[in-house]
mmCIF file of C-alpha atoms in Angstrom:
data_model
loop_
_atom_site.group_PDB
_atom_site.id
_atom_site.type_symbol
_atom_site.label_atom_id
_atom_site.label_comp_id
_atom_site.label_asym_id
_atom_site.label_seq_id
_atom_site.Cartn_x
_atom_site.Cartn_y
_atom_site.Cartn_z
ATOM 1 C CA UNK A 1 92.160 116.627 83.290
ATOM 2 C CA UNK A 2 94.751 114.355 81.273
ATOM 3 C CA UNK A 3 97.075 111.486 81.440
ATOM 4 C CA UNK A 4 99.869 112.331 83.666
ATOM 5 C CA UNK A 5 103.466 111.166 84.663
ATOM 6 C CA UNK A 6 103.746 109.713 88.121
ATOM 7 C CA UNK A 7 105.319 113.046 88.812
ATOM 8 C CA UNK A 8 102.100 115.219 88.284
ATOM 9 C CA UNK A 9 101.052 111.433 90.460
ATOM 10 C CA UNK A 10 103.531 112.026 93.391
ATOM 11 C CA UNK A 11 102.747 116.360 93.378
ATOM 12 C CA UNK A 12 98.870 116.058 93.429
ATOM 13 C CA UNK A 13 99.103 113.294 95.985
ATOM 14 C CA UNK A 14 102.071 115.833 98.332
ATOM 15 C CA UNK A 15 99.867 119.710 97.508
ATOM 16 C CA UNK A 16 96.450 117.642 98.502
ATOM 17 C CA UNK A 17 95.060 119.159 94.397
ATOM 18 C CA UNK A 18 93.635 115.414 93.380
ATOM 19 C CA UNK A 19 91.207 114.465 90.904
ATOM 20 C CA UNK A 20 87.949 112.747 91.495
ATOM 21 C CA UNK A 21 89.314 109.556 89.369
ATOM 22 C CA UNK A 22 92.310 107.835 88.592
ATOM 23 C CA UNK A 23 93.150 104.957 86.095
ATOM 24 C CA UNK A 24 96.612 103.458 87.493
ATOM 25 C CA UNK A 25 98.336 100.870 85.582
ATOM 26 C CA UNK A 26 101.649 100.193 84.170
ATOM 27 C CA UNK A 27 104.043 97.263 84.362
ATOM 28 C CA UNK A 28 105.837 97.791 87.525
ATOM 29 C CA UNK A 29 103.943 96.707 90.145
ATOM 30 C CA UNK A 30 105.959 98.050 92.982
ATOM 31 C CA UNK A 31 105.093 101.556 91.959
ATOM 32 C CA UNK A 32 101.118 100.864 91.194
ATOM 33 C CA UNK A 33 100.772 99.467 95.241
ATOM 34 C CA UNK A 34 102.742 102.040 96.772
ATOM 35 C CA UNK A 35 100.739 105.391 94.745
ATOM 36 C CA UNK A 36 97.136 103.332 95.534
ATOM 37 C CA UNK A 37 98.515 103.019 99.002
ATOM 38 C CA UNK A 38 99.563 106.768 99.321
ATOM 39 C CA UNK A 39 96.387 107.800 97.921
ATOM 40 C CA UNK A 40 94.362 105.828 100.452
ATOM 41 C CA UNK A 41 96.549 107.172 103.774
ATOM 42 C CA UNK A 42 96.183 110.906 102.667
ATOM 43 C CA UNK A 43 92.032 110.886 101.829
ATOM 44 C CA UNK A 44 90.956 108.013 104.868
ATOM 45 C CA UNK A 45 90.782 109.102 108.317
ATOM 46 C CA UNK A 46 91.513 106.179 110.440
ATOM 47 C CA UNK A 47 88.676 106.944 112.579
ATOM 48 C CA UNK A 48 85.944 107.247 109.719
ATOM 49 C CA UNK A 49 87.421 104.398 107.518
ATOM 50 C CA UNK A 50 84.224 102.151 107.817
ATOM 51 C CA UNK A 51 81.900 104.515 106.664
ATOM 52 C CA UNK A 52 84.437 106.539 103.536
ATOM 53 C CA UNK A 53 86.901 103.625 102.236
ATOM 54 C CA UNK A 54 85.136 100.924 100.009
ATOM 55 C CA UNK A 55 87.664 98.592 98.005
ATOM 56 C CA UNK A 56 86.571 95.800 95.182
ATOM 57 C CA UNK A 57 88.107 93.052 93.845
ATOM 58 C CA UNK A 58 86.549 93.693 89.923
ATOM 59 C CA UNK A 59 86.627 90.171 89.660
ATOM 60 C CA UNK A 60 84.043 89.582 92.082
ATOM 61 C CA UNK A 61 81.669 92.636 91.736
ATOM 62 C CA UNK A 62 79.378 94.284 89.553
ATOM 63 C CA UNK A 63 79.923 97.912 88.406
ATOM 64 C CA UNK A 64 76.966 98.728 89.542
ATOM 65 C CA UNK A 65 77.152 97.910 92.921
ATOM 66 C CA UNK A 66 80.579 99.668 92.810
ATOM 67 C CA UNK A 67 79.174 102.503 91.297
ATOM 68 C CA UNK A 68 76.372 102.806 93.854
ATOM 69 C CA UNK A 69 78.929 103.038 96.903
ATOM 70 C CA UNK A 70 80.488 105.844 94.997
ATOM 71 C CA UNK A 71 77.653 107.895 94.534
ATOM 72 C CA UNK A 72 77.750 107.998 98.688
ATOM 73 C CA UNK A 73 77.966 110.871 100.438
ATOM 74 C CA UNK A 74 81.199 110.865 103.185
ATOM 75 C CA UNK A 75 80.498 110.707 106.657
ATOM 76 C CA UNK A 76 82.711 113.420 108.907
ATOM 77 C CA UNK A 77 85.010 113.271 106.469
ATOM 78 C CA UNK A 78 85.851 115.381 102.961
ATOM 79 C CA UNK A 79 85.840 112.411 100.320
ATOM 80 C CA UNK A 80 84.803 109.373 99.970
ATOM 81 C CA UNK A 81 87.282 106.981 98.617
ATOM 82 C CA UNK A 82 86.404 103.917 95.872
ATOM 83 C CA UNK A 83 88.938 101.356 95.219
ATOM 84 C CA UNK A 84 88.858 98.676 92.402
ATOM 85 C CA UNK A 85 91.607 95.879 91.497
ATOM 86 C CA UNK A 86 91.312 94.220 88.395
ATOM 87 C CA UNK A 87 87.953 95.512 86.918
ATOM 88 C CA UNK A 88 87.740 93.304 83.960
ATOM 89 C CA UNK A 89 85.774 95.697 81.013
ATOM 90 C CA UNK A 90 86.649 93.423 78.830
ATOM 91 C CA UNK A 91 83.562 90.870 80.111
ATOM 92 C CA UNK A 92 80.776 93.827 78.854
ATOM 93 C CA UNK A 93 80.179 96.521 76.136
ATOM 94 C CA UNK A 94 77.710 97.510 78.546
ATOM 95 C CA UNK A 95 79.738 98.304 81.770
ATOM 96 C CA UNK A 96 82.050 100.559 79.418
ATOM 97 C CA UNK A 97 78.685 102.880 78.612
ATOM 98 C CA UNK A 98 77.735 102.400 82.032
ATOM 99 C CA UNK A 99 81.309 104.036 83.457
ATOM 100 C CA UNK A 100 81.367 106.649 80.501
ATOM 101 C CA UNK A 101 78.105 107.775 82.097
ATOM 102 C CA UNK A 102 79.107 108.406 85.556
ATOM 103 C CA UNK A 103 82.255 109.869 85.069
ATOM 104 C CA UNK A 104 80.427 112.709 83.094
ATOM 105 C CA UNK A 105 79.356 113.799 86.558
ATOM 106 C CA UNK A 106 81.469 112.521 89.034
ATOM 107 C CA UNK A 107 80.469 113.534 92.710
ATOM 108 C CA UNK A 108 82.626 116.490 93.983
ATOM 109 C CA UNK A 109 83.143 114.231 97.184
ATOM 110 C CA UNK A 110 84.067 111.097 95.430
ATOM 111 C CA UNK A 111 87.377 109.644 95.067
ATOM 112 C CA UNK A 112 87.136 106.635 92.533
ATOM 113 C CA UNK A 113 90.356 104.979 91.519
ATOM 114 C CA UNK A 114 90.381 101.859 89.349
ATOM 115 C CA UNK A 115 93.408 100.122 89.384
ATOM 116 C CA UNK A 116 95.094 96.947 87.169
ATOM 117 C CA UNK A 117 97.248 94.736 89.366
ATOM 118 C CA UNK A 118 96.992 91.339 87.962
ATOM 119 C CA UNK A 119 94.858 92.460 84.708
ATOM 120 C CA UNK A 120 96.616 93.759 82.153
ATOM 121 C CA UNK A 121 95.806 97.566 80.774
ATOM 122 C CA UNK A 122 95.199 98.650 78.495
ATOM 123 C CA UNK A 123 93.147 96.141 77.445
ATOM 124 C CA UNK A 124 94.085 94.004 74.050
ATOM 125 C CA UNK A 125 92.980 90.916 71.903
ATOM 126 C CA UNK A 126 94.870 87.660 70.963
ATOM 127 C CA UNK A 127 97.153 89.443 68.136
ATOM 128 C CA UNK A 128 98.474 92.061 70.778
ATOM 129 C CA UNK A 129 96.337 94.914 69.315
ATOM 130 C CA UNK A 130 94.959 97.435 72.207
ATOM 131 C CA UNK A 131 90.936 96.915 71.924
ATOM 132 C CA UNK A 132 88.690 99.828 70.714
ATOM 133 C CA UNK A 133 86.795 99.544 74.522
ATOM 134 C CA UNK A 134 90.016 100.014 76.139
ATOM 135 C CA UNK A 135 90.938 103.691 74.765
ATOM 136 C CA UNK A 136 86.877 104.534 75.086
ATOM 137 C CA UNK A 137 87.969 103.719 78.968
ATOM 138 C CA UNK A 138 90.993 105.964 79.074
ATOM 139 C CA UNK A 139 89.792 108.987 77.497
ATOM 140 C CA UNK A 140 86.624 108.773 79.829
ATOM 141 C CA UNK A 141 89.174 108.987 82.836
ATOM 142 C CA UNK A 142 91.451 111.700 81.096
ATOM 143 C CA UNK A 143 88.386 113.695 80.508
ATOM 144 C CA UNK A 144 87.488 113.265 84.546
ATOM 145 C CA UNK A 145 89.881 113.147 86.149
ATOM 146 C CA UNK A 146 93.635 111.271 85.843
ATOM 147 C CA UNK A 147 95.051 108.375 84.267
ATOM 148 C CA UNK A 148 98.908 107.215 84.852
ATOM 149 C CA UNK A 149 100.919 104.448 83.885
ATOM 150 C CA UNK A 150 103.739 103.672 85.963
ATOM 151 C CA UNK A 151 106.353 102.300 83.765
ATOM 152 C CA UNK A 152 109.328 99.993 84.911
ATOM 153 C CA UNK A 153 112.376 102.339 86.282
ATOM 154 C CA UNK A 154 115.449 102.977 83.799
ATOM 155 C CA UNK A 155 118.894 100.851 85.163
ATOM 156 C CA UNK A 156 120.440 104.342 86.137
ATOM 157 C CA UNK A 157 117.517 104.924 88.094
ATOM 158 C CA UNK A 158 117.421 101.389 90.241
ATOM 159 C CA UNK A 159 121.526 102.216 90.145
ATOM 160 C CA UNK A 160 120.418 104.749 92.148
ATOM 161 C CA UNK A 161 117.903 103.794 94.292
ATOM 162 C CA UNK A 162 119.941 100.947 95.399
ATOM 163 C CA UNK A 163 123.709 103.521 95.757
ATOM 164 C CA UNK A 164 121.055 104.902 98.046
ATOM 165 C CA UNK A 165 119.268 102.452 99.741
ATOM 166 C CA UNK A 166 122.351 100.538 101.100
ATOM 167 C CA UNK A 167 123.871 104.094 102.146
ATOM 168 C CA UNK A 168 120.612 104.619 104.515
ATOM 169 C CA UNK A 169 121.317 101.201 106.017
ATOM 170 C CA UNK A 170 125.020 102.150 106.449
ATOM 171 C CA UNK A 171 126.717 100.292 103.839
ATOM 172 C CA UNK A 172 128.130 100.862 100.269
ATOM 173 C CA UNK A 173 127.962 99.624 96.962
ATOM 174 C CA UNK A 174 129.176 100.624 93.927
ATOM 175 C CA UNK A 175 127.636 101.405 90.819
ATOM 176 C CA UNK A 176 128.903 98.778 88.881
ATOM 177 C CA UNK A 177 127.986 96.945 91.408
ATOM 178 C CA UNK A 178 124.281 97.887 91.613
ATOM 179 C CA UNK A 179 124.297 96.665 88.022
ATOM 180 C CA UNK A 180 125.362 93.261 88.499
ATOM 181 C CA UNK A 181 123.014 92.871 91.427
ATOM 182 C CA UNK A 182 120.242 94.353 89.003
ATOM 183 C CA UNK A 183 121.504 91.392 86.455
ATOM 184 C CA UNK A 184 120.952 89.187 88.563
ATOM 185 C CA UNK A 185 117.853 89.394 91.312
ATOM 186 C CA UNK A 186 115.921 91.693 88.176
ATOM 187 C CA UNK A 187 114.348 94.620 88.055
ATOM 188 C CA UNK A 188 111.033 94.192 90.278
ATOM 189 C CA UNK A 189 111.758 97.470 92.632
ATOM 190 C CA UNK A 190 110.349 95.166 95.918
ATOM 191 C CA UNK A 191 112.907 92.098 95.284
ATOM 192 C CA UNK A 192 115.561 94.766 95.040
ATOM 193 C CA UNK A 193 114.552 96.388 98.351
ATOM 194 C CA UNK A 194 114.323 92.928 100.226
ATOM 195 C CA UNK A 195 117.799 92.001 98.367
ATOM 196 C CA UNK A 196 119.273 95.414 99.622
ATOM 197 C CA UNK A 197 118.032 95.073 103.227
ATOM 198 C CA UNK A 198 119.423 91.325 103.309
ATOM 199 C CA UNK A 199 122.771 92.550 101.907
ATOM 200 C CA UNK A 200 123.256 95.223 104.277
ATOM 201 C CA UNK A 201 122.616 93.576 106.971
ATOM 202 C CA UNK A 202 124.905 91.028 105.987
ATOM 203 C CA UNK A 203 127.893 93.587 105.160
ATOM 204 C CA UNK A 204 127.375 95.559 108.469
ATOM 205 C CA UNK A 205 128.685 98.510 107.456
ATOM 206 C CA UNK A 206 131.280 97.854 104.898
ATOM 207 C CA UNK A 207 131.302 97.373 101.314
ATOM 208 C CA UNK A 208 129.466 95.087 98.933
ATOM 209 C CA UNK A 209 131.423 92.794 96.792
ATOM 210 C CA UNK A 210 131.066 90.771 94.118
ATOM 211 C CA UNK A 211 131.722 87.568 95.945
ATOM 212 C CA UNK A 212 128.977 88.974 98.651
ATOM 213 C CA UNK A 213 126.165 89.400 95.244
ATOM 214 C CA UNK A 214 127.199 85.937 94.485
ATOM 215 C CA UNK A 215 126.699 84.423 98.012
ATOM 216 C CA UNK A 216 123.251 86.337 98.655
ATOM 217 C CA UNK A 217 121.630 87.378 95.707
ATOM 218 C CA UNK A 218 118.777 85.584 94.689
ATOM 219 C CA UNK A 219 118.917 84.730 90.888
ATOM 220 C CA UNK A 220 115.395 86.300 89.243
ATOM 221 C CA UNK A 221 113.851 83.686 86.643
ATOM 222 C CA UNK A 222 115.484 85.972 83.959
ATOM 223 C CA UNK A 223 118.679 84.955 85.108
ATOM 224 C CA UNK A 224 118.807 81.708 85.593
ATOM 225 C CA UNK A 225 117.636 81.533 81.885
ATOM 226 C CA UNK A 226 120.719 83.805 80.822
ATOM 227 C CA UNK A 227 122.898 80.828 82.489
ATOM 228 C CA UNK A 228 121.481 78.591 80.511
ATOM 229 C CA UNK A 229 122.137 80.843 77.584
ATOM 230 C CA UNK A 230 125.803 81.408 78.666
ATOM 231 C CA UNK A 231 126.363 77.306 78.744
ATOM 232 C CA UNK A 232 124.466 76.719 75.024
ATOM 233 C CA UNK A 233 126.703 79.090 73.687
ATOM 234 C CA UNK A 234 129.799 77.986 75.614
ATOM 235 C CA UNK A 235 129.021 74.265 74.737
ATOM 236 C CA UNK A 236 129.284 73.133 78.412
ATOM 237 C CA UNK A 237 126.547 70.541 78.212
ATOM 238 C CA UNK A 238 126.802 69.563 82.032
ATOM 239 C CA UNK A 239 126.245 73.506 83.195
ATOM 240 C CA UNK A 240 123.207 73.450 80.310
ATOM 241 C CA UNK A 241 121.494 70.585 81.527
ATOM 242 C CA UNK A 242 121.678 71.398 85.011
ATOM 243 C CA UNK A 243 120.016 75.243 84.753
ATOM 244 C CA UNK A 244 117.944 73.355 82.884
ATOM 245 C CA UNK A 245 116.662 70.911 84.769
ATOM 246 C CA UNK A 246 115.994 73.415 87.525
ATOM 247 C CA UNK A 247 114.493 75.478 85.338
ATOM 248 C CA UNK A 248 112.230 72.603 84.948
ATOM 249 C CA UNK A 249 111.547 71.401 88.750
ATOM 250 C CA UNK A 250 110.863 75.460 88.860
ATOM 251 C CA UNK A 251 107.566 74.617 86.574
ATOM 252 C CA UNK A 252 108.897 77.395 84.086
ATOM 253 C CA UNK A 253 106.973 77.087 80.902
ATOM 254 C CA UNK A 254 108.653 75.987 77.582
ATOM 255 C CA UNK A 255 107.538 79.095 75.333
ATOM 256 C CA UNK A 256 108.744 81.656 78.403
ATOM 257 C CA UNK A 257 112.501 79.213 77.861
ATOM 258 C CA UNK A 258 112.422 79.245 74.502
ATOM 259 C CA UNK A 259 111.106 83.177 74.103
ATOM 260 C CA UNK A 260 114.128 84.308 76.663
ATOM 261 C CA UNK A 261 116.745 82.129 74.750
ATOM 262 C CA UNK A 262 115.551 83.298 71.369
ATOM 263 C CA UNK A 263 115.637 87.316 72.669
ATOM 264 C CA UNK A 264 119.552 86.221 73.832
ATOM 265 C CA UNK A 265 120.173 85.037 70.382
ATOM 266 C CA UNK A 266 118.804 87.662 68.167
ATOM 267 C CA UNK A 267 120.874 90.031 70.672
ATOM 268 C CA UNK A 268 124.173 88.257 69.735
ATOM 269 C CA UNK A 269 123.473 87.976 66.239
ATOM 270 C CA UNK A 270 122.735 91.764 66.273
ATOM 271 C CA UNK A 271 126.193 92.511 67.945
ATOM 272 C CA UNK A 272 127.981 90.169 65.804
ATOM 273 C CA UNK A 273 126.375 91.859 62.211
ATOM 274 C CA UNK A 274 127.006 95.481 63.968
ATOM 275 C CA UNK A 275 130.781 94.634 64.680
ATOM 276 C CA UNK A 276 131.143 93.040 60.900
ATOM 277 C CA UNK A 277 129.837 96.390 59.571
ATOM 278 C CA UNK A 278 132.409 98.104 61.385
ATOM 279 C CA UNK A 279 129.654 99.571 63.628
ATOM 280 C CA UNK A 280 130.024 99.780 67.930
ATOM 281 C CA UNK A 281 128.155 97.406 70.034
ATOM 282 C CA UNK A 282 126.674 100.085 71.563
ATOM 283 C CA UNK A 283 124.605 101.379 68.261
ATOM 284 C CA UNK A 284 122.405 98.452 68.731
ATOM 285 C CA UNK A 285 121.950 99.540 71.785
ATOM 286 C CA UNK A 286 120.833 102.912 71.231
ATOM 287 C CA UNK A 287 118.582 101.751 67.767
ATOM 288 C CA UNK A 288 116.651 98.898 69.764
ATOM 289 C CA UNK A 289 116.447 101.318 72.766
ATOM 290 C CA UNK A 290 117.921 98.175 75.257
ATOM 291 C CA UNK A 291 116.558 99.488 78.684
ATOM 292 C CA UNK A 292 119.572 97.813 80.266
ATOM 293 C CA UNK A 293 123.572 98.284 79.032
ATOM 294 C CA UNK A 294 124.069 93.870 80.424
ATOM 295 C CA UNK A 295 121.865 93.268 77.674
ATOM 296 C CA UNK A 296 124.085 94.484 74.748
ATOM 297 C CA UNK A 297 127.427 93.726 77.361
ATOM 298 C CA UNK A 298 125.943 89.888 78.226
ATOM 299 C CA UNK A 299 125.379 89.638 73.884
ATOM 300 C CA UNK A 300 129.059 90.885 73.254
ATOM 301 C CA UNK A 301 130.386 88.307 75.741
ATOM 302 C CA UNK A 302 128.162 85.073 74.672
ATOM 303 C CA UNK A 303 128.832 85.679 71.046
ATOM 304 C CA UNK A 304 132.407 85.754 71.092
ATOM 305 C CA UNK A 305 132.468 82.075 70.032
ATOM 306 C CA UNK A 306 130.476 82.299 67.940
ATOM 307 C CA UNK A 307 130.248 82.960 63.928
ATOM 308 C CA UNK A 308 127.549 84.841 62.117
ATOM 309 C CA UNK A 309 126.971 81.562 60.788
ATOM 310 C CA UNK A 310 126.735 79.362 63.198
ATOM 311 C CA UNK A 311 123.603 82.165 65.219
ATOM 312 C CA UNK A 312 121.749 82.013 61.838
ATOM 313 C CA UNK A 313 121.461 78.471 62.074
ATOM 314 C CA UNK A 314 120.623 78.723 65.730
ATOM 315 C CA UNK A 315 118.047 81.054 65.276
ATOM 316 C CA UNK A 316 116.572 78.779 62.722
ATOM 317 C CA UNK A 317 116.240 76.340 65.341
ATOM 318 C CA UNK A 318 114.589 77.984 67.510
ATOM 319 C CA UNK A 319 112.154 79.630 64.789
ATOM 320 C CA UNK A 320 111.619 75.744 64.530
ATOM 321 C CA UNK A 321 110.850 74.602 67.857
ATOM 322 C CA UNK A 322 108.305 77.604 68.261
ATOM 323 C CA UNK A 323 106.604 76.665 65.300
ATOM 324 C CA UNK A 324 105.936 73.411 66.521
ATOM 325 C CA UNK A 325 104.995 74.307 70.255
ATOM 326 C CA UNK A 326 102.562 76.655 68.631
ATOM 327 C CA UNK A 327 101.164 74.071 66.197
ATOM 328 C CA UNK A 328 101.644 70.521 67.189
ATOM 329 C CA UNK A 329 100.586 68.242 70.447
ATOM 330 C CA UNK A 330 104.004 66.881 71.217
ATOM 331 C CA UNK A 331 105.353 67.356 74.335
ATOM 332 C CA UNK A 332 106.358 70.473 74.978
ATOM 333 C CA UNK A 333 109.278 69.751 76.929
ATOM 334 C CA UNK A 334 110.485 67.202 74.252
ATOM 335 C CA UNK A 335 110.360 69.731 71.945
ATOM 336 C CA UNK A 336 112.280 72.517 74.054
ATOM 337 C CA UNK A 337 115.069 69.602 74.559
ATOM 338 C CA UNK A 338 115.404 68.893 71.148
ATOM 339 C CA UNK A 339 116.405 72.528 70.957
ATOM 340 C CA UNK A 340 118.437 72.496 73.314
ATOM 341 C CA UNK A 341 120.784 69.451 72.050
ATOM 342 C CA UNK A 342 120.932 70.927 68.473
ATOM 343 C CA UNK A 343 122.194 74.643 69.807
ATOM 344 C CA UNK A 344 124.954 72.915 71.784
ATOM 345 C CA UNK A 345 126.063 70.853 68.939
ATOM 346 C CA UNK A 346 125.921 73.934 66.660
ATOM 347 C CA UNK A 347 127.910 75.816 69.541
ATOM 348 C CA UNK A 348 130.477 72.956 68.706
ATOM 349 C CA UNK A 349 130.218 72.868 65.183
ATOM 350 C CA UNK A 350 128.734 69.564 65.114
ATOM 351 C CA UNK A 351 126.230 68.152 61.924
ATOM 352 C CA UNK A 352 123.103 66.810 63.450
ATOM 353 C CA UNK A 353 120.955 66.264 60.197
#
């Protein structure tokens, strides 16, 4: 077999032609639930589920034992079907040889699907490089059966989904306005189906506004950080230090603040060098392959204040305050603050050394 898109996924699950494995992974979480889900309605019978449907945590089994149930024979029924969450390989050498062995001969009956949820796949170490173990598990479910990963959807394609998804519950929305919704509740396809359903409702029927996004919407963690972005660069100190501090009652971690913030600055000071060598905004864009136009758009905006100058020494502060969250025991909220003050004062053009 081979590693295939989650549209070979979607036919082999709708013709009934499905392999006798399947790795699932990917970053959008959404999709990996609802193709595990599909999988098990179309190869369970209701009636026969205690006897043909075993599912494992990985965290809390052996592969053995897991192996064992999928060796069974199904009972009035043509397969029977092995689910695991979150097998963690990365534990055991061993459990690798041991999986490599039994997918050489898979039983014709058996329908064994390991799937990563809450564990990442593939599998890497502490520098970000994917381990050797980790491809060794791939290719042995390539060479089985399947192996997917179900990547986050494109912004024109949650445009779409949610142009759609309102027009099923009888309202509308418009494009543009599917984007700003996107910028703000994320890009997690089940918060934008909940977000869509309350929306509707709310609307009955007619159109969705701006002013309706900014009454309902629930701000994602991304975007609450973007605020905070917007104020440093603004200098509005009193908008800064409130995201902030409910960024803070929200337990967010420093280096996710300081990561985000960073990302927005090297964004702007992109833009900013593009339109000084006569070059469109939208060349970054398409060189850094942004996923999402509001990243470039938000970036255009913020840095409008702002001199090439001025985001070098920013971004020099915040190279600073991640060395020393990465290499010191102060406090790492101190540390973020400290940040904080001396990008507002730059915003303003004030010396703080």
């Amino acid at each position: 077999m081979a590693k295939i898109s989650e549209t070979e996924l979607k036919n082999q699950i709708k013709t009934g032609e499905f392999s006798n494995v399947y790795l699932i992974y990917g970053e959008e979480s959404f999709l990996k639930s609802h193709y595990v889900h599909l999988l098990k309605n179309k190869l369970v019978e209701p009636a026969f589920e205690d006897f043909n449907f075993h599912s494992y945590n990985g965290k809390d089994t052996t592969l053995d034992e897991i192996l064992k149930d999928a060796e069974m024979l199904p009972m009035m029924s043509s397969f029977n079907f092995v689910l695991v969450c979150d097998y963690p390989f990365d534990k055991s050498e061993s459990d690798v040889k041991l999986l490599q062995e039994f997918l050489n001969d898979v039983p014709e009956t058996t329908i064994l699907v390991f799937w990563y949820d809450s564990l990442d796949f593939p599998l890497k170490n502490k520098d970000g490089k994917v381990l050797s173990k980790s491809n060794k598990i791939e290719n042995a479910f390539t060479k089985a059966g399947s192996a997917v990963e179900l990547k986050p959807r494109t912004e024109a394609e949650l445009v779409k989904m949610l142009v759609s998804g309102f027009k099923k519950r009888g309202a509308l929305i418009s494009p543009n306005h599917a984007k700003y919704l996107i910028s703000l509740a994320g890009t997690d396809i089940q918060t934008l189906q909940n977000e869509t359903e309350k929306i509707a409702h709310f609307v009955k029927g007619a159109e969705v506004t701006r002013e309706v996004i900014d009454r309902l919407a629930t701000k994602s963690l991304q975007a609450r950080v973007n605020d905070l972005s917007k104020a440093i660069v603004a200098g509005d100190y009193d908008k800064a230090y409130s995201v902030l501090n409910t960024l803070f009652i929200l337990e967010t971690k420093a280096e996710y603040l300081l990561g985000t913030i960073s990302k927005s600055y090297v964004d702007m000071y992109r833009v900013k060098c593009a339109k000084a060598a006569g070059k469109p905004a939208n060349d970054i864009k398409n060189y850094f392959s942004y996923p999402f136009d509001s990243y470039i758009n938000n970036a255009v905006r913020d840095s409008a204040g702002l001199s090439v100058k001025q985001l070098r020494k920013s971004l020099d502060v915040l190279m600073e305050a991640d060395n020393a969250l990465k290499s010191t025991s102060a406090d790492k909220k101190l540390i973020f603050e400290e940040a904080i003050v001396k990008l507002l004062l730059i915003s303003k053009e004030v010396r703080y050394d």
